Short mmCIF file of C-alpha atoms and ligand atoms in Angstrom, two decimals:
data_model
loop_
_atom_site.label_atom_id
_atom_site.label_comp_id
_atom_site.label_asym_id
_atom_site.label_seq_id
_atom_site.Cartn_x
_atom_site.Cartn_y
_atom_site.Cartn_z
CA MET A 224 -58.00 -37.69 -5.41
CA PRO A 225 -59.35 -40.83 -7.32
CA GLU A 226 -57.69 -44.08 -6.67
CA GLY A 227 -57.28 -44.15 -10.86
CA ASP A 228 -55.23 -40.69 -10.66
CA LEU A 229 -52.77 -41.65 -7.74
CA ARG A 230 -51.86 -44.54 -9.39
CA PHE A 231 -50.69 -42.98 -12.35
CA LEU A 232 -49.30 -39.97 -10.04
CA SER A 233 -47.12 -42.37 -8.23
CA LYS A 234 -45.90 -44.57 -11.21
CA ARG A 235 -44.79 -41.23 -12.39
CA LEU A 236 -42.98 -40.47 -8.99
CA LEU A 237 -41.25 -43.61 -8.51
CA THR A 238 -39.85 -43.38 -12.67
CA ASP A 239 -38.44 -40.09 -11.58
CA LEU A 240 -36.69 -40.86 -8.77
CA LYS A 241 -35.25 -43.66 -10.07
CA GLU A 242 -33.70 -41.54 -13.14
CA ALA A 243 -32.36 -38.55 -9.76
CA ARG A 244 -31.02 -42.29 -8.39
CA GLU A 245 -29.24 -43.09 -11.61
CA ARG A 246 -28.17 -39.49 -11.69
CA LEU A 247 -26.58 -39.48 -8.62
CA LYS A 248 -24.79 -42.59 -8.75
CA GLN A 249 -22.86 -41.29 -12.04
CA SER A 250 -18.99 -40.87 -11.90
CA PRO A 251 -16.63 -40.07 -14.84
CA GLU A 252 -16.26 -44.41 -14.38
CA THR A 253 -19.96 -44.71 -15.60
CA SER A 254 -20.52 -41.72 -17.65
CA SER A 255 -19.26 -39.01 -19.81
CA ARG A 256 -18.20 -37.28 -16.62
CA PRO A 257 -15.10 -35.59 -16.72
CA PRO A 258 -12.63 -37.22 -14.14
CA SER A 259 -12.13 -33.80 -12.91
CA SER A 260 -15.46 -33.75 -11.58
CA ARG A 261 -14.62 -35.80 -9.27
CA GLU A 262 -14.16 -34.34 -5.21
CA PRO A 263 -10.27 -34.09 -4.59
CA TRP A 264 -9.96 -36.49 -1.94
CA LYS A 265 -11.24 -39.54 -4.39
CA ALA A 266 -9.66 -38.42 -7.66
CA SER A 267 -6.54 -38.89 -5.90
CA LEU A 268 -4.70 -42.52 -6.51
CA PRO A 269 -5.28 -44.73 -3.68
CA HIS A 270 -2.96 -44.21 -0.61
CA ASP A 271 -2.80 -45.41 3.04
CA ASP A 272 -2.47 -41.85 5.24
CA LEU A 273 -2.56 -39.00 3.95
CA SER A 274 -0.98 -38.02 7.79
CA GLU A 275 1.82 -39.39 7.14
CA ASP A 276 5.28 -37.45 5.89
CA ALA A 277 5.70 -36.45 2.16
CA SER A 278 8.91 -36.84 2.19
CA ALA A 279 9.46 -39.81 3.70
CA THR A 280 7.31 -41.56 1.19
CA VAL A 281 7.87 -39.44 -2.51
CA GLU A 282 10.73 -40.37 -4.00
CA ILE A 283 13.03 -37.40 -5.06
CA THR A 284 14.07 -38.04 -8.75
CA PRO A 285 17.28 -36.52 -9.76
CA VAL A 286 16.46 -33.33 -11.82
CA ASN A 287 19.46 -34.53 -14.16
CA SER A 288 18.26 -38.09 -14.97
CA THR A 289 16.19 -38.26 -17.92
CA ALA A 290 13.18 -38.05 -16.11
CA PRO A 291 10.19 -37.37 -17.76
CA SER A 292 8.15 -34.24 -18.16
CA ALA A 293 5.28 -33.78 -15.86
CA ASP A 294 3.12 -33.82 -18.51
CA GLU A 295 3.78 -37.37 -18.97
CA LEU A 296 2.05 -37.81 -15.55
CA PRO A 297 -1.75 -37.42 -17.04
CA ASN A 298 -1.69 -41.04 -18.95
CA VAL A 299 -1.17 -43.16 -15.62
CA VAL A 300 -3.80 -40.46 -14.36
CA ALA A 301 -6.25 -40.07 -16.62
CA THR A 302 -6.35 -43.51 -18.10
CA LYS A 303 -6.90 -45.50 -14.81
CA PRO A 304 -7.41 -43.37 -12.02
CA MET A 305 -8.74 -45.59 -9.32
CA ALA A 306 -8.06 -48.96 -10.84
CA VAL A 307 -4.11 -49.41 -9.66
CA ASP A 308 -3.65 -53.01 -8.89
CA ALA A 309 -1.85 -54.31 -5.96
CA THR A 310 0.23 -56.71 -7.68
CA GLU A 311 0.47 -54.27 -10.35
CA GLN A 312 4.29 -52.86 -10.58
CA PRO A 313 3.80 -49.06 -11.08
CA LYS A 314 6.04 -47.72 -14.04
CA LYS A 315 9.37 -46.67 -12.92
CA ALA A 316 9.67 -42.50 -13.64
CA GLY A 317 12.61 -41.70 -15.86
CA ARG A 318 14.01 -43.01 -19.04
CA GLN A 319 12.48 -46.28 -19.83
CA VAL A 320 15.03 -49.63 -20.55
CA GLY A 321 15.42 -50.36 -23.70
CA SER A 322 14.12 -46.65 -24.87
CA GLN A 323 16.25 -44.16 -27.19
CA GLY A 324 18.40 -41.64 -25.12
CA HIS A 325 18.65 -38.03 -26.02
CA SER A 326 21.50 -35.95 -26.72
CA ARG A 327 21.96 -32.69 -28.00
CA LYS A 328 21.91 -32.92 -32.36
CA LEU A 329 22.35 -29.18 -33.26
CA THR A 330 25.85 -27.59 -32.71
CA LEU A 331 25.27 -24.05 -32.85
CA PRO A 332 27.86 -21.71 -34.11
CA VAL A 333 29.74 -20.15 -31.11
CA THR A 334 28.53 -16.63 -31.65
CA GLN A 335 30.63 -15.28 -28.34
CA THR A 336 33.86 -15.74 -26.77
CA LEU A 337 34.17 -14.42 -23.61
CA ALA A 338 37.82 -14.81 -21.53
CA HIS A 339 37.74 -15.17 -17.18
CA ARG A 340 41.35 -14.59 -15.89
CA PRO A 341 42.07 -14.33 -12.56
CA ALA A 342 42.96 -10.77 -11.26
CA CYS A 343 45.19 -11.70 -8.79
CA CYS A 344 46.73 -14.60 -7.01
CA SER A 345 44.81 -16.67 -4.46
CA ALA A 346 47.56 -17.46 -2.10
CA CYS A 347 49.16 -13.95 -1.56
CA GLY A 348 46.74 -11.43 -2.99
CA GLN A 349 49.42 -10.06 -5.62
CA PRO A 350 47.82 -8.66 -8.56
CA PHE A 351 48.33 -10.01 -11.92
CA THR A 352 49.56 -8.08 -14.23
CA GLU A 353 49.61 -7.01 -18.38
CA HIS A 354 52.90 -9.15 -18.83
CA THR A 355 51.49 -12.61 -16.66
CA ASN A 356 51.35 -15.47 -18.77
CA TYR A 357 48.15 -16.30 -18.60
CA ARG A 358 47.41 -20.46 -20.05
CA LEU A 359 44.06 -21.80 -21.03
CA TRP A 360 42.71 -24.40 -19.10
CA ASN A 361 39.04 -25.04 -19.38
CA ALA A 362 35.63 -24.03 -21.14
CA ARG A 363 32.32 -24.19 -21.07
CA TYR A 364 29.41 -23.50 -23.74
CA GLU A 365 26.38 -21.04 -22.95
CA LEU A 366 22.86 -20.42 -24.47
CA GLU A 367 21.59 -17.60 -23.50
CA LEU A 368 19.12 -15.17 -24.41
CA VAL A 369 20.21 -11.92 -26.09
CA GLU A 370 20.49 -8.69 -23.54
CA VAL A 371 17.77 -6.40 -25.15
CA ASP A 372 19.00 -2.89 -25.08
CA LYS A 373 15.93 -0.86 -24.71
CA THR A 374 17.17 1.76 -27.02
CA GLU A 375 17.27 -0.50 -29.87
CA ALA A 376 14.39 -2.35 -31.68
CA PRO A 377 13.15 -5.54 -29.72
CA LYS A 378 14.71 -9.05 -30.24
CA LEU A 379 14.41 -12.76 -29.36
CA GLN A 380 17.69 -14.38 -30.60
CA ILE A 381 20.10 -17.17 -28.52
CA ASP A 382 23.47 -16.61 -28.36
CA HIS A 383 26.05 -19.57 -28.10
CA ARG A 384 28.50 -18.33 -26.06
CA GLN A 385 32.28 -19.60 -25.47
CA HIS A 386 33.72 -19.02 -21.96
CA ASN A 387 37.24 -19.54 -21.85
CA TYR A 388 38.52 -19.90 -18.02
CA PHE A 389 42.13 -18.79 -17.65
CA ALA A 390 45.07 -20.07 -15.01
CA ALA A 391 48.23 -18.15 -14.49
CA THR A 392 51.28 -19.08 -11.88
CA CYS A 393 52.51 -16.04 -9.40
CA ASP A 394 55.78 -15.03 -8.56
CA CYS A 395 55.31 -16.85 -5.23
CA GLY A 396 54.93 -20.26 -6.84
CA HIS A 397 51.04 -20.36 -6.25
CA ASP A 398 49.25 -21.50 -9.41
CA THR A 399 45.66 -19.46 -9.25
CA GLN A 400 42.52 -20.83 -11.75
CA ARG A 401 39.34 -18.94 -12.90
CA LYS A 402 36.85 -21.05 -12.47
CA PRO A 403 32.49 -20.76 -12.72
CA GLY A 404 30.43 -20.00 -10.19
CA ARG A 405 28.84 -22.64 -8.16
CA GLY A 406 25.99 -22.57 -5.18
CA VAL A 407 26.65 -24.01 -2.20
CA GLU A 408 25.05 -26.67 -1.39
CA GLU A 409 21.52 -26.30 0.72
CA ASP A 410 19.10 -28.62 2.33
CA GLY A 411 16.23 -30.01 0.78
CA TRP A 412 17.76 -29.08 -3.02
CA CYS A 413 19.25 -31.96 -5.35
CA VAL A 414 19.31 -29.34 -8.38
CA ALA A 415 22.68 -27.21 -8.19
CA LEU A 416 23.29 -23.74 -8.67
CA SER A 417 26.08 -23.67 -11.14
CA GLU A 418 27.60 -21.86 -13.88
CA TRP A 419 28.57 -24.56 -15.62
CA HIS A 420 24.45 -25.33 -16.54
CA LEU A 421 23.91 -25.13 -20.26
CA CYS A 422 21.57 -22.66 -19.95
CA GLY A 423 21.94 -18.94 -19.30
CA PRO A 424 20.00 -16.87 -16.24
CA LYS A 425 17.99 -14.51 -18.96
CA LEU A 426 17.22 -18.42 -20.85
CA VAL A 427 16.85 -20.15 -17.83
CA SER A 428 13.90 -17.23 -16.68
CA PHE A 429 12.00 -16.82 -20.23
CA LEU A 430 12.14 -20.84 -19.77
CA VAL A 431 10.00 -19.85 -16.15
CA CYS A 432 7.83 -17.75 -18.20
CA LEU A 433 7.20 -20.16 -20.76
CA SER A 434 6.37 -22.76 -18.28
CA LEU A 435 4.83 -21.23 -15.09
CA TYR A 436 2.91 -18.47 -16.81
CA LEU A 437 1.92 -19.39 -20.28
CA ARG A 438 1.56 -22.97 -18.93
CA VAL A 439 3.18 -24.77 -21.49
CA SER A 440 4.05 -28.34 -21.38
CA ARG A 441 8.27 -29.44 -21.11
CA ARG A 442 7.63 -31.05 -24.73
CA LYS A 443 6.11 -28.52 -25.98
CA ILE A 444 8.77 -25.91 -24.82
CA GLN A 445 11.38 -28.13 -25.91
CA ALA A 446 9.31 -28.05 -29.91
CA PHE A 447 8.77 -24.52 -29.53
CA LEU A 448 12.87 -23.57 -28.91
CA ARG A 449 13.52 -26.30 -31.55
CA ASP A 450 11.21 -24.66 -34.31
CA TRP A 451 11.52 -21.13 -33.45
CA LEU A 452 15.20 -20.41 -32.10
CA GLY A 453 16.73 -23.17 -33.17
CA VAL A 454 17.75 -24.78 -29.93
CA ASP A 455 17.62 -28.09 -28.99
CA LEU A 456 17.46 -29.11 -24.97
CA SER A 457 15.95 -31.92 -23.74
CA THR A 458 13.11 -31.91 -21.36
CA SER A 459 14.91 -32.64 -18.35
CA THR A 460 17.29 -29.60 -18.96
CA ILE A 461 14.24 -27.81 -19.22
CA ASN A 462 13.17 -29.25 -15.86
CA GLN A 463 16.41 -28.74 -14.47
CA CYS A 464 16.63 -25.36 -15.42
CA LEU A 465 12.81 -24.64 -13.45
CA HIS A 466 14.18 -26.37 -10.58
CA GLU A 467 17.25 -23.82 -10.81
CA ALA A 468 15.21 -21.35 -10.89
CA GLY A 469 12.89 -22.16 -8.41
CA ARG A 470 16.19 -22.24 -5.83
CA ALA A 471 17.46 -19.18 -6.66
CA VAL A 472 14.69 -17.57 -5.93
CA ALA A 473 13.72 -19.50 -2.54
CA PRO A 474 15.20 -17.11 -0.07
CA VAL A 475 13.80 -14.50 -1.34
CA VAL A 476 10.52 -16.10 -0.61
CA ASP A 477 11.71 -17.65 3.04
CA GLU A 478 12.77 -14.49 4.01
CA GLN A 479 11.88 -11.61 2.75
CA LEU A 480 8.38 -12.06 1.36
CA VAL A 481 6.95 -14.22 4.29
CA ALA A 482 8.60 -11.38 6.65
CA GLU A 483 6.79 -8.86 4.88
CA LEU A 484 3.59 -10.65 4.86
CA LYS A 485 3.68 -10.85 9.18
CA ALA A 486 3.67 -7.32 9.08
CA SER A 487 0.82 -6.61 6.95
CA ASP A 488 -2.63 -6.25 9.14
CA LEU A 489 -5.04 -8.07 6.66
CA LEU A 490 -4.49 -11.44 5.48
CA PRO A 491 -6.64 -12.82 3.10
CA ILE A 492 -5.86 -16.71 2.20
CA ASP A 493 -7.14 -19.58 0.49
CA GLU A 494 -6.36 -23.19 -0.19
CA THR A 495 -6.81 -25.58 -3.35
CA HIS A 496 -5.97 -28.92 -3.80
CA TRP A 497 -2.89 -29.96 -4.93
CA LYS A 498 -1.07 -32.91 -6.82
CA GLU A 499 2.23 -34.17 -5.67
CA ALA A 500 3.19 -37.75 -7.53
CA GLY A 501 -0.41 -38.41 -6.99
CA LYS A 502 -1.20 -37.92 -3.59
CA LEU A 503 -3.60 -35.40 -2.43
CA PHE A 504 -2.03 -31.61 -1.21
CA TRP A 505 -3.14 -28.34 -0.77
CA LEU A 506 -1.80 -25.62 -2.76
CA TRP A 507 -2.27 -22.30 -0.04
CA VAL A 508 -2.14 -18.51 -0.88
CA PHE A 509 -1.67 -15.66 1.25
CA VAL A 510 -2.30 -12.53 0.38
CA SER A 511 -1.64 -9.19 1.55
CA ALA A 512 -1.69 -6.05 -0.03
CA GLN A 513 1.84 -6.29 -2.04
CA THR A 514 2.73 -9.53 -1.56
CA VAL A 515 1.87 -13.03 -2.50
CA VAL A 516 3.65 -15.69 -0.97
CA TYR A 517 2.60 -19.90 -1.85
CA GLN A 518 3.03 -23.12 -0.03
CA VAL A 519 2.46 -26.48 -1.29
CA GLY A 520 1.03 -28.68 1.86
CA LYS A 521 -1.30 -30.61 3.87
CA ARG A 522 -5.13 -29.03 4.71
CA HIS A 523 -3.93 -28.50 8.62
CA ARG A 524 -3.88 -25.44 10.38
CA LEU A 525 -0.41 -26.14 11.29
CA VAL A 526 0.61 -24.52 7.40
CA VAL A 527 -0.70 -21.14 8.35
CA ASN A 528 0.81 -21.52 12.28
CA GLN A 529 4.44 -22.28 10.22
CA LEU A 530 4.21 -19.93 8.24
CA LEU A 531 2.85 -17.03 10.52
CA GLY A 532 4.31 -17.69 13.68
CA GLU A 533 3.13 -16.96 17.07
CA ALA A 534 4.00 -13.10 16.34
CA PHE A 535 1.52 -12.33 13.75
CA ASN A 536 -0.93 -9.74 14.49
CA GLY A 537 -2.81 -9.30 11.94
CA PHE A 538 -6.53 -10.35 10.52
CA LEU A 539 -7.07 -13.29 8.56
CA MET A 540 -9.46 -13.34 5.79
CA THR A 541 -10.83 -16.51 5.39
CA ASP A 542 -13.55 -19.13 3.88
CA ASP A 543 -15.94 -21.37 5.47
CA PHE A 544 -12.94 -24.26 6.22
CA SER A 545 -13.37 -25.38 10.02
CA VAL A 546 -9.41 -25.57 10.38
CA TYR A 547 -9.03 -21.09 10.40
CA ARG A 548 -11.71 -21.66 13.55
CA ILE A 549 -8.77 -21.29 16.27
CA PHE A 550 -7.86 -17.71 14.49
CA PRO A 551 -9.21 -15.23 16.76
CA LYS A 552 -8.54 -12.37 14.89
CA ARG A 553 -10.38 -13.28 11.49
CA LEU A 554 -13.11 -12.19 9.25
CA ARG A 555 -15.50 -14.52 7.42
CA CYS A 556 -15.70 -14.66 3.70
CA TRP A 557 -19.68 -13.14 2.69
CA ALA A 558 -19.55 -14.81 -0.44
CA HIS A 559 -20.02 -18.35 0.46
CA LEU A 560 -22.44 -17.31 3.40
CA VAL A 561 -24.63 -15.77 0.66
CA ARG A 562 -24.01 -18.79 -1.74
CA LYS A 563 -25.02 -21.19 1.54
CA ALA A 564 -28.67 -19.30 2.15
CA ARG A 565 -29.54 -18.76 -1.31
CA ALA A 566 -29.24 -22.55 -1.82
CA LEU A 567 -31.20 -23.10 1.47
CA HIS A 568 -34.47 -20.33 -0.04
CA GLN A 569 -33.81 -22.66 -3.19
CA CYS A 570 -34.20 -25.82 -0.71
CA LEU A 571 -37.45 -28.01 -1.40
CA HIS A 572 -38.13 -27.91 2.29
CA ASN A 573 -40.74 -24.64 3.28
CA GLU A 574 -38.91 -24.19 6.66
CA GLY A 575 -35.81 -24.13 5.06
CA GLN A 576 -37.03 -21.87 1.98
CA ALA A 577 -38.16 -19.09 4.45
CA PHE A 578 -35.06 -19.18 6.99
CA GLY A 579 -32.95 -18.59 3.54
CA GLU A 580 -35.20 -16.13 1.93
CA ALA A 581 -34.95 -13.97 5.08
CA LEU A 582 -31.02 -14.46 5.52
CA LEU A 583 -30.36 -13.61 2.25
CA LEU A 584 -32.93 -10.08 2.94
CA ALA A 585 -30.55 -9.27 6.11
CA MET A 586 -27.13 -9.95 4.52
CA ILE A 587 -28.20 -8.03 1.11
CA LEU A 588 -29.53 -5.47 2.95
CA LEU A 589 -26.30 -5.69 5.22
CA MET A 590 -23.84 -5.23 2.32
CA ARG A 591 -25.89 -2.43 0.99
CA ASN A 592 -25.40 -0.48 4.30
CA ILE A 593 -21.79 -1.49 4.28
CA HIS A 594 -21.28 -0.25 0.57
CA ARG A 595 -22.93 3.26 1.30
CA LEU A 596 -20.95 3.78 4.64
CA ARG A 597 -17.52 3.20 2.74
CA GLU A 598 -18.74 6.39 0.12
CA SER A 599 -20.98 8.54 2.60
CA PRO A 600 -19.31 8.96 6.20
CA ALA A 601 -22.35 11.58 6.87
CA GLU A 602 -24.98 9.21 7.28
CA ALA A 603 -23.03 6.57 9.49
CA ASP A 604 -24.66 7.21 12.62
CA ALA A 605 -28.25 6.25 10.74
CA LEU A 606 -26.76 3.35 8.69
CA ARG A 607 -24.73 2.18 11.93
CA ALA A 608 -28.13 2.46 13.86
CA GLN A 609 -29.86 -0.23 11.04
CA ASN A 610 -27.44 -2.24 10.85
CA GLN A 611 -27.53 -3.06 14.63
CA ASN A 612 -31.56 -3.70 13.91
CA LEU A 613 -30.48 -6.36 11.46
CA LEU A 614 -28.02 -7.93 13.28
CA SER A 615 -29.74 -8.65 16.07
CA LEU A 616 -32.74 -9.74 13.71
CA LEU A 617 -29.99 -12.15 11.37
CA ARG A 618 -29.02 -13.56 15.26
CA SER A 619 -32.30 -14.70 16.03
CA LEU A 620 -33.36 -16.17 13.41
CA CYS A 621 -30.04 -18.31 13.52
CA GLU A 622 -31.27 -18.70 17.31
CA THR A 623 -34.51 -20.13 16.60
CA HIS A 624 -33.14 -22.03 13.73
CA GLN A 625 -30.06 -23.57 15.79
CA ASP A 626 -32.19 -26.87 16.69
CA VAL A 627 -34.49 -27.22 14.04
CA THR A 628 -34.72 -31.07 12.19
CA HIS A 629 -34.44 -29.62 8.63
CA GLU A 630 -30.68 -30.29 8.44
CA ASP A 631 -29.09 -27.73 6.24
CA SER A 632 -31.26 -24.94 8.04
CA ARG A 633 -29.96 -26.29 11.42
CA ALA A 634 -26.41 -26.47 9.85
CA LEU A 635 -26.14 -22.54 8.39
CA ALA A 636 -27.84 -20.85 11.50
CA ARG A 637 -25.04 -22.96 13.77
CA GLU A 638 -22.30 -21.76 11.25
CA PHE A 639 -23.78 -18.32 11.82
CA LEU A 640 -23.28 -18.47 15.48
CA ASN A 641 -20.15 -20.29 16.13
CA ASP A 642 -18.69 -17.92 13.50
CA TRP A 643 -20.36 -14.65 14.83
CA GLU A 644 -17.17 -12.48 15.44
CA ALA A 645 -15.52 -13.00 12.49
CA PHE A 646 -18.96 -12.54 10.50
CA VAL A 647 -19.84 -9.29 11.99
CA ARG A 648 -16.74 -7.62 11.99
CA VAL A 649 -16.86 -6.13 8.60
CA ILE A 650 -19.78 -3.89 9.68
CA GLU A 651 -18.57 -2.65 12.79
CA THR A 652 -15.37 -1.63 10.47
CA PRO A 653 -16.81 -1.41 6.41
CA SER A 654 -13.25 -0.45 5.21
CA TYR A 655 -12.47 -4.62 5.90
CA PRO A 656 -13.16 -6.14 2.49
CA LEU A 657 -16.78 -8.18 1.87
CA THR A 658 -15.15 -11.72 0.34
CA ASN A 659 -12.23 -13.51 -0.21
CA ASN A 660 -11.87 -12.45 -3.20
CA LEU A 661 -8.23 -11.15 -3.38
CA ALA A 662 -7.07 -15.01 -2.38
CA GLU A 663 -9.82 -17.12 -4.55
CA ARG A 664 -8.47 -15.06 -7.80
CA SER A 665 -4.55 -15.43 -7.00
CA LEU A 666 -5.39 -19.00 -7.35
CA ARG A 667 -7.00 -19.33 -10.47
CA HIS A 668 -3.84 -19.37 -12.45
CA TRP A 669 -2.31 -22.10 -10.87
CA VAL A 670 -5.61 -23.99 -10.39
CA LEU A 671 -5.26 -23.85 -14.29
CA LEU A 672 -1.59 -25.02 -14.22
CA ARG A 673 -2.57 -27.96 -12.12
CA LYS A 674 -5.39 -28.69 -14.61
CA MET A 675 -2.94 -28.92 -17.33
CA SER A 676 -0.30 -30.36 -15.63
CA PHE A 677 -1.39 -32.43 -12.79
CA GLY A 678 0.63 -31.31 -10.12
CA SER A 679 4.11 -31.60 -9.00
CA ARG A 680 5.91 -35.13 -9.27
CA THR A 681 8.24 -34.44 -5.95
CA THR A 682 8.60 -32.57 -3.17
CA GLN A 683 11.27 -30.25 -4.98
CA GLY A 684 8.88 -30.25 -7.70
CA SER A 685 6.01 -28.44 -5.52
CA ARG A 686 8.51 -26.04 -4.00
CA VAL A 687 9.99 -24.74 -7.20
CA ILE A 688 6.37 -24.12 -8.54
CA ALA A 689 5.69 -22.39 -5.08
CA SER A 690 8.65 -20.14 -5.01
CA LEU A 691 8.40 -18.76 -8.26
CA ALA A 692 4.59 -18.44 -7.99
CA SER A 693 5.71 -16.30 -4.68
CA VAL A 694 8.32 -14.35 -6.83
CA ILE A 695 6.10 -14.03 -10.10
CA ASP A 696 2.73 -12.88 -8.83
CA THR A 697 4.08 -10.58 -5.77
CA ALA A 698 6.72 -8.68 -8.59
CA ARG A 699 3.24 -8.27 -10.50
CA LEU A 700 1.82 -6.85 -7.57
CA ARG A 701 4.61 -4.62 -7.28
CA GLN A 702 4.74 -3.54 -10.75
CA LEU A 703 8.11 -4.72 -11.43
CA ASN A 704 9.34 -7.17 -14.23
CA PRO A 705 9.27 -10.70 -12.60
CA TRP A 706 11.82 -12.29 -15.70
CA GLU A 707 14.02 -9.86 -15.01
CA PHE A 708 14.58 -10.46 -11.29
CA ILE A 709 14.44 -13.99 -11.69
CA ALA A 710 17.53 -13.64 -14.34
CA GLN A 711 19.45 -11.54 -11.82
CA ALA A 712 18.83 -13.74 -8.73
CA LEU A 713 19.89 -16.75 -10.71
CA ALA A 714 22.77 -15.04 -11.81
CA ASN A 715 23.88 -13.95 -8.11
CA ARG A 716 23.08 -16.95 -6.54
CA ARG A 717 25.44 -19.32 -9.40
CA LYS A 718 28.06 -16.98 -8.66
CA ASN A 719 27.13 -17.42 -4.65
CA GLN A 720 26.41 -13.92 -4.10
CA PRO A 721 22.98 -13.07 -2.27
CA VAL A 722 19.92 -12.96 -3.55
CA PRO A 723 18.45 -9.36 -4.26
CA ARG A 724 15.74 -8.17 -2.50
CA LEU A 725 12.20 -7.17 -4.20
CA PRO A 726 11.78 -3.49 -3.49
CA LEU A 727 8.53 -2.43 -2.27
CA PRO A 728 6.52 0.33 -4.84
CA ALA A 729 7.11 3.92 -3.75
CA LEU A 730 4.59 5.09 -0.79
CA LEU A 731 2.49 7.67 -3.25
ZN1 ZN B 52 51.35 -15.86 -5.20
#
């Protein structure tokens, strides 16, 4: 090339390189890129050690204080994501000194009065009769969504009920009082299960639907209830209702759903990042054919170990995350490998391009054969022979590339070889899925919730979301109404009765 052209070309190359470098350095602080484009481990507020015990460091805000809703957190995170000065005291959660307090401003007329009388003496068991002299000793108010009689026109209406509690004295001299129900204390929960709470079970379940299913913030739920139903609830009451519902259904997840997961023979798993009080956590999902369980925890294999225990004997379906490697009975998601092969095929390195293309072609042919094997078992012998040839080709390709100088080619070749068993399992048993789509699709809704709410504020808040999410998604999978179930579970647990089971669909 003549010298003049060469100089011109090198100037252009230099300009291109500078521009590309500048673009690489772009971040939410220096460009219009949104904060969500940052990697999760960089987006989190500074903290020393991810491995430390979260419960030791996370301050649990009592839910009955005037805690601000989760939608107030974004301001802290969004406006100064990394710029936390060591000398600057973080703003305390809850009502700030000097700010105006909140109390119920609307007093609704009472629409219904209910009497609760003791049936018999709590000391000697003698039943009371219609001649017993009851006296009113206590009362409570309840806001409850009206029971919908399915035979009548549907309606959405709030009843303001007055519950009167009576006491009576037995011939034996003992005084028996009828009292609102209350659940016993449980470890790890600072929200009470109690009939003393203002919102009835159906209204609480409605709030869960608004918050977790429709992803409405506490403040907007408050405005919605005031505008459309004439009910005035504080954001902390709404928060308390959500936490109480989470506590009510937690045993369903811990005792029933996890046991059902352990019995499944194929279990897709996935995880996405989650924020708890600004710290980086992970939201895990485990999806079997009829059960979905979520957990918030560290990104560590212990989460899987603790949930499934030693006894789990099925196959896991996972992506390329390395902690899964220790589980021998496992399937690899092909979509991730196809994506990596495609990226290699489009890279700027000649050898890498060719390797990527060959991998991609072999995988596409194998996938076509797997689909055909599922549909026409008659061709099985011929297809299986073809698959064996394709597999040995793929394997030798990876073996010749496992020590090449091009880094991406080498890494992908080694990834295939390291995870070979998990990769080929679907070829041996074509009825298994090719991708981890089921688990990834389950997480999508909750990823959107995280983006809108910026995660949870406390350990209890994370547990509430994980428990309710598990119950909602499992009920949907089993074609049950999750809201009726949550209301029933809460009504039972407030009376200290056992939680109902989520029935499995009848076998077809
Ligand atoms: Zn008595």
